[in-house]
């Protein structure tokens, strides 16, 4: 069996870290990316093939060329606000695109898939920390696209023998500890990189989206998980698929909640910059608290969060941010 893995979205933030983790574990990642949000400079651990997941013919051409034995599927749009404004874009890419990928894989006899899912499948949780058997009730089109695809994977598993693991990410953060990859979103919308832009003098202040939530300091609490820990989980999940017929989904968070103000305070410590804040209105669709119970992936795959300290996560992000200084 080949050791090649087709990595859609391998030129993106999480996908590129997964390529590194795959290469470190002895696999050969082949990046398939339409380069809409991808970065050529992040494709370092294997070839880059430019193509869209909606383009079945191009997908099959690349599969024929490399003969991968499995696929990790990261290619997706992932901004909640944008998904509310332009749901067609999200359903087309995340749902139709994924089905086009699944059909190409099926036609070529590839029956192993690791799928990027999201904590957004839970919507407003009724239990914290959120276990992975918590009801799925997304509150925005982005989360809905992920929930729909989890159902499709389950049905493809039953009907066609597709083995899959959906990994429900909480807040991916940080950067490769060796500085070889990191977050490069344009425009940036995520808290930690925005805070670092303030520390770097590229922005004057950070707006805190609401300080009147029912949380200890009134700001939203999130579970920030180091992207290298996330990447490691993908390799473990892939190896689990070798063991039998599996359709499963795991939460991936580090189990610690940090408020927006705690993130900013930690970033002040890491960067030595005062990082001024301004309190703004709540952002639509933000649940007050999202913290994962990742017990099952720990138990079943032996996964652990190596970089669980928020300070380490922000430090690694900061190092990548300043790489050219
Ligand atoms: N947030 C904020 N100001 C910003 C960006 C984000 O206060 O400029 C808050 C946001 O409301 C959420 C948390 O930071 O509670 C994490 O947001 P992010 O967009 O990084 O990730 P998400 O939770 O949407 O996946």
Coordinates of N, CA, C and O in Angstrom, one line a residue, residues 122-222:
X122 N -22.3 21.9 17.3 CA -23.1 21.8 18.5 C -24.0 23.0 18.7 O -25.0 22.9 19.5
X123 N -23.7 24.1 18.0 CA -24.6 25.3 18.3 C -24.4 25.8 19.7 O -23.3 25.9 20.2
X124 N -25.5 26.2 20.4 CA -25.4 26.6 21.7 C -25.5 25.4 22.7 O -26.5 24.8 22.8
X125 N -24.3 25.0 23.3 CA -24.3 23.8 24.0 C -25.2 23.8 25.2 O -25.4 24.8 25.9
X126 N -25.7 22.6 25.6 CA -26.6 22.5 26.8 C -25.7 21.9 27.9 O -26.2 21.8 29.0
X127 N -24.5 21.5 27.6 CA -23.6 20.9 28.6 C -22.2 21.3 28.4 O -21.7 21.2 27.2
X128 N -21.5 21.7 29.4 CA -20.1 22.1 29.3 C -19.3 21.4 30.4 O -19.8 21.4 31.5
X129 N -18.1 20.8 30.1 CA -17.5 20.7 28.8 C -18.4 19.8 27.9 O -19.2 18.9 28.4
X130 N -18.3 20.0 26.6 CA -19.2 19.4 25.6 C -18.7 18.0 25.3 O -17.6 17.8 24.8
X131 N -19.4 16.9 25.6 CA -19.0 15.6 25.2 C -19.3 15.4 23.7 O -20.1 16.1 23.1
X132 N -18.7 14.4 23.1 CA -18.9 14.2 21.6 C -20.2 13.5 21.3 O -20.5 13.4 20.1
X133 N -20.9 13.1 22.3 CA -22.3 12.6 22.0 C -23.4 13.7 22.3 O -24.6 13.4 22.4
X134 N -22.9 14.9 22.5 CA -23.8 16.0 22.7 C -24.7 16.2 21.5 O -24.2 16.0 20.3
X135 N -26.0 16.6 21.6 CA -26.8 16.8 20.4 C -26.2 17.8 19.4 O -25.6 18.8 19.9
X136 N -26.4 17.6 18.1 CA -25.8 18.5 17.1 C -26.9 19.5 16.7 O -28.0 19.0 16.2
X137 N -26.7 20.7 16.9 CA -27.7 21.7 16.6 C -27.1 23.0 16.2 O -27.2 24.1 16.9
X138 N -26.5 23.0 15.0 CA -25.7 24.2 14.6 C -26.6 25.5 14.5 O -27.8 25.3 14.1
X139 N -26.0 26.6 14.7 CA -26.8 27.9 14.7 C -26.3 28.8 13.5 O -26.7 29.9 13.5
X140 N -25.5 28.3 12.6 CA -25.2 29.1 11.4 C -24.9 28.1 10.3 O -24.6 26.9 10.5
X141 N -24.9 28.7 9.0 CA -24.7 27.8 7.8 C -23.3 27.1 7.9 O -23.3 25.9 7.4
X142 N -22.3 27.7 8.4 CA -21.0 27.0 8.4 C -21.1 25.7 9.2 O -20.7 24.6 8.7
X143 N -21.6 25.8 10.4 CA -21.8 24.6 11.3 C -22.7 23.6 10.6 O -22.5 22.4 10.7
X144 N -23.7 24.1 9.9 CA -24.7 23.2 9.3 C -24.0 22.4 8.2 O -24.2 21.2 8.0
X145 N -23.1 23.1 7.4 CA -22.4 22.3 6.4 C -21.5 21.2 7.0 O -21.4 20.1 6.4
X146 N -21.0 21.4 8.1 CA -20.2 20.4 8.8 C -21.1 19.2 9.3 O -20.7 18.1 9.2
X147 N -22.2 19.6 9.9 CA -23.1 18.6 10.4 C -23.7 17.7 9.2 O -23.7 16.5 9.3
X148 N -24.0 18.4 8.1 CA -24.5 17.7 7.0 C -23.5 16.7 6.5 O -23.8 15.5 6.2
X149 N -22.2 17.1 6.4 CA -21.2 16.3 5.9 C -20.9 15.1 6.8 O -20.6 14.0 6.4
X150 N -21.0 15.3 8.1 CA -20.9 14.2 9.0 C -21.9 13.1 8.8 O -21.7 11.9 8.8
X151 N -23.2 13.6 8.5 CA -24.2 12.6 8.1 C -23.9 11.9 6.8 O -24.1 10.6 6.7
X152 N -23.4 12.6 5.8 CA -23.1 12.0 4.6 C -22.0 10.9 4.8 O -22.1 9.8 4.2
X153 N -21.0 11.2 5.6 CA -19.9 10.3 5.9 C -20.5 9.0 6.5 O -20.1 7.9 6.2
X154 N -21.4 9.2 7.5 CA -22.0 8.0 8.1 C -22.7 7.2 7.1 O -22.5 5.9 7.0
X155 N -23.5 7.8 6.2 CA -24.3 7.0 5.2 C -23.3 6.4 4.2 O -23.6 5.3 3.7
X156 N -22.3 7.1 3.8 CA -21.3 6.5 2.8 C -20.6 5.3 3.5 O -20.2 4.4 2.8
X157 N -20.4 5.5 4.8 CA -19.7 4.4 5.5 C -20.6 3.1 5.5 O -20.1 2.0 5.1
X158 N -21.9 3.3 5.8 CA -22.8 2.1 5.8 C -23.0 1.6 4.4 O -23.0 0.3 4.2
X159 N -23.1 2.4 3.4 CA -23.5 1.9 2.1 C -22.2 1.5 1.3 O -22.3 0.5 0.5
X160 N -21.1 2.3 1.4 CA -20.0 2.0 0.5 C -18.7 1.6 1.2 O -17.7 1.5 0.6
X161 N -18.8 1.4 2.5 CA -17.6 1.0 3.2 C -16.6 2.1 3.4 O -15.4 1.8 3.7
X162 N -17.0 3.4 3.3 CA -16.0 4.5 3.6 C -15.7 4.5 5.0 O -16.6 4.5 5.9
X163 N -14.4 4.5 5.4 CA -14.0 4.6 6.8 C -13.7 6.1 7.0 O -12.9 6.6 6.2
X164 N -14.2 6.6 8.1 CA -13.9 8.1 8.3 C -13.9 8.4 9.7 O -14.5 7.8 10.6
X165 N -13.2 9.5 10.0 CA -13.2 10.1 11.3 C -13.3 11.6 11.1 O -12.6 12.2 10.3
X166 N -14.4 12.2 11.7 CA -14.6 13.6 11.7 C -14.0 14.2 13.0 O -14.3 13.7 14.1
X167 N -13.1 15.2 12.8 CA -12.5 15.8 14.0 C -13.1 17.2 14.2 O -13.1 18.0 13.3
X168 N -13.8 17.3 15.4 CA -14.5 18.6 15.6 C -13.6 19.5 16.4 O -13.4 19.4 17.6
X169 N -13.0 20.4 15.6 CA -12.0 21.4 16.2 C -12.7 22.4 17.1 O -13.7 23.0 16.7
X170 N -12.1 22.7 18.2 CA -12.5 23.9 19.0 C -11.7 25.0 18.4 O -11.6 25.1 17.2
X171 N -11.0 25.9 19.2 CA -10.4 27.0 18.5 C -8.9 26.7 18.2 O -8.0 26.8 19.1
X172 N -8.6 26.4 17.0 CA -7.3 26.1 16.5 C -6.4 27.4 16.7 O -6.9 28.5 16.3
X173 N -5.3 27.3 17.3 CA -4.4 28.4 17.5 C -3.0 28.0 17.6 O -2.6 26.8 17.5
X174 N -2.1 29.0 17.7 CA -0.6 28.7 17.7 C 0.0 28.5 16.4 O -0.7 28.8 15.3
X175 N 1.2 28.0 16.4 CA 1.9 27.8 15.1 C 2.9 26.7 15.4 O 3.2 26.4 16.5
X176 N 3.5 26.2 14.3 CA 4.5 25.1 14.4 C 5.6 25.6 15.3 O 6.2 26.6 15.2
X177 N 6.0 24.7 16.3 CA 7.0 25.1 17.3 C 8.4 25.4 16.6 O 9.2 26.2 17.1
X178 N 8.6 24.8 15.4 CA 9.9 25.0 14.7 C 9.8 26.3 13.8 O 10.7 26.5 13.0
X179 N 8.6 26.9 13.8 CA 8.4 28.1 13.0 C 8.3 27.8 11.5 O 8.4 28.8 10.7
X180 N 7.9 26.6 11.1 CA 7.8 26.3 9.7 C 6.5 26.5 9.1 O 6.3 26.5 7.9
X181 N 5.5 26.7 9.9 CA 4.1 27.1 9.4 C 3.4 27.9 10.5 O 3.8 27.9 11.6
X182 N 2.3 28.5 10.0 CA 1.5 29.3 11.0 C 0.3 29.8 10.3 O 0.0 29.4 9.2
X183 N -0.3 30.8 11.0 CA -1.6 31.3 10.5 C -1.4 32.5 9.6 O -0.8 33.5 10.0
X184 N -2.0 32.4 8.4 CA -1.8 33.5 7.4 C -3.2 33.8 6.8 O -3.4 33.6 5.6
X185 N -4.1 34.3 7.6 CA -5.4 34.6 7.0 C -5.5 36.0 6.5 O -5.1 36.9 7.2
X186 N -6.1 36.2 5.3 CA -6.4 37.5 4.8 C -7.8 37.6 4.4 O -8.2 36.9 3.4
X187 N -8.7 38.4 4.9 CA -8.4 39.2 6.1 C -8.4 38.4 7.3 O -9.0 37.3 7.4
X188 N -7.7 38.8 8.4 CA -7.7 38.1 9.6 C -9.0 38.4 10.4 O -9.4 39.6 10.5
X189 N -9.6 37.4 11.0 CA -10.7 37.6 11.9 C -10.6 37.0 13.2 O -11.4 37.2 14.1
X190 N -9.6 36.2 13.4 CA -9.4 35.4 14.7 C -8.8 36.2 15.8 O -7.9 37.0 15.5
X191 N -9.2 35.9 17.0 CA -8.7 36.7 18.1 C -7.2 36.7 18.3 O -6.7 37.8 18.4
X192 N -6.6 35.6 18.4 CA -5.1 35.6 18.8 C -4.3 36.4 17.7 O -3.5 37.3 18.1
X193 N -4.4 36.0 16.4 CA -3.6 36.8 15.4 C -4.0 38.3 15.4 O -3.1 39.1 15.2
X194 N -5.2 38.7 15.7 CA -5.6 40.1 15.7 C -4.9 40.8 16.9 O -4.4 41.9 16.8
X195 N -4.9 40.1 18.0 CA -4.2 40.6 19.2 C -2.7 40.8 18.9 O -2.1 41.8 19.3
X196 N -2.2 39.9 18.2 CA -0.7 40.0 17.9 C -0.5 41.1 16.9 O 0.6 41.7 16.9
X197 N -1.4 41.4 16.0 CA -1.3 42.5 15.1 C -1.2 43.8 15.9 O -0.5 44.8 15.6
X198 N -2.0 43.9 17.0 CA -1.9 45.1 17.9 C -0.5 45.2 18.5 O 0.1 46.2 18.5
X199 N 0.0 44.0 19.0 CA 1.3 44.0 19.7 C 2.4 44.4 18.7 O 3.4 44.9 19.1
X200 N 2.1 44.1 17.4 CA 3.1 44.4 16.4 C 3.0 45.8 15.8 O 3.8 46.2 14.9
X201 N 2.0 46.6 16.3 CA 1.9 48.0 15.9 C 1.1 48.1 14.6 O 1.0 49.1 14.0
X202 N 0.5 47.0 14.2 CA -0.3 47.0 12.9 C -1.7 47.4 13.1 O -2.5 47.7 12.1
X203 N -2.2 47.4 14.3 CA -3.5 47.9 14.7 C -3.4 48.6 16.0 O -2.5 48.3 16.8
X204 N -4.3 49.5 16.2 CA -4.2 50.4 17.4 C -4.7 49.7 18.7 O -4.2 49.8 19.8
X205 N -5.8 48.9 18.5 CA -6.4 48.3 19.7 C -7.2 47.0 19.2 O -7.4 46.8 18.0
X206 N -7.6 46.2 20.2 CA -8.4 45.0 19.9 C -9.8 45.3 20.4 O -9.9 45.8 21.6
X207 N -10.8 45.0 19.6 CA -12.2 45.2 20.1 C -12.6 43.9 20.7 O -12.5 42.8 20.1
X208 N -13.1 44.0 22.0 CA -13.6 42.8 22.7 C -15.1 42.7 22.3 O -15.9 43.7 22.6
X209 N -15.5 41.6 21.7 CA -16.9 41.5 21.3 C -17.8 41.1 22.5 O -18.2 39.9 22.6
X210 N -18.2 42.1 23.3 CA -19.1 41.9 24.4 C -18.4 41.5 25.7 O -17.5 40.7 25.7
X211 N -18.8 42.3 26.8 CA -18.3 42.0 28.1 C -19.4 41.8 29.1 O -19.3 41.9 30.3
X212 N -20.6 41.4 28.5 CA -21.8 41.2 29.4 C -22.3 39.8 29.3 O -23.5 39.5 29.5
X213 N -21.4 38.8 29.0 CA -21.9 37.4 29.0 C -21.9 36.9 30.4 O -21.2 37.4 31.3
X214 N -22.6 35.8 30.6 CA -22.7 35.1 31.9 C -21.4 34.2 32.0 O -21.5 33.0 32.0
X215 N -20.3 34.9 32.1 CA -19.0 34.2 32.3 C -18.2 34.9 33.4 O -18.6 36.0 33.8
X216 N -17.2 34.3 34.0 CA -16.5 35.0 35.2 C -16.1 36.4 34.9 O -16.3 37.3 35.8
X217 N -15.6 36.8 33.7 CA -15.2 38.2 33.5 C -16.1 38.9 32.5 O -15.9 40.0 32.1
X218 N -17.2 38.2 32.1 CA -18.2 38.8 31.2 C -17.8 38.6 29.7 O -18.6 38.9 28.8
X219 N -16.6 38.1 29.4 CA -16.3 37.9 28.0 C -16.3 36.4 27.6 O -16.3 35.5 28.5
X220 N -16.4 36.1 26.3 CA -16.6 34.7 25.9 C -15.4 33.8 26.3 O -14.3 34.2 26.2
X221 N -15.8 32.6 26.6 CA -14.7 31.6 26.9 C -14.6 30.6 25.8 O -15.6 30.1 25.4
X222 N -13.4 30.3 25.4 CA -13.1 29.4 24.3 C -12.0 28.4 24.7 O -11.2 28.7 25.6

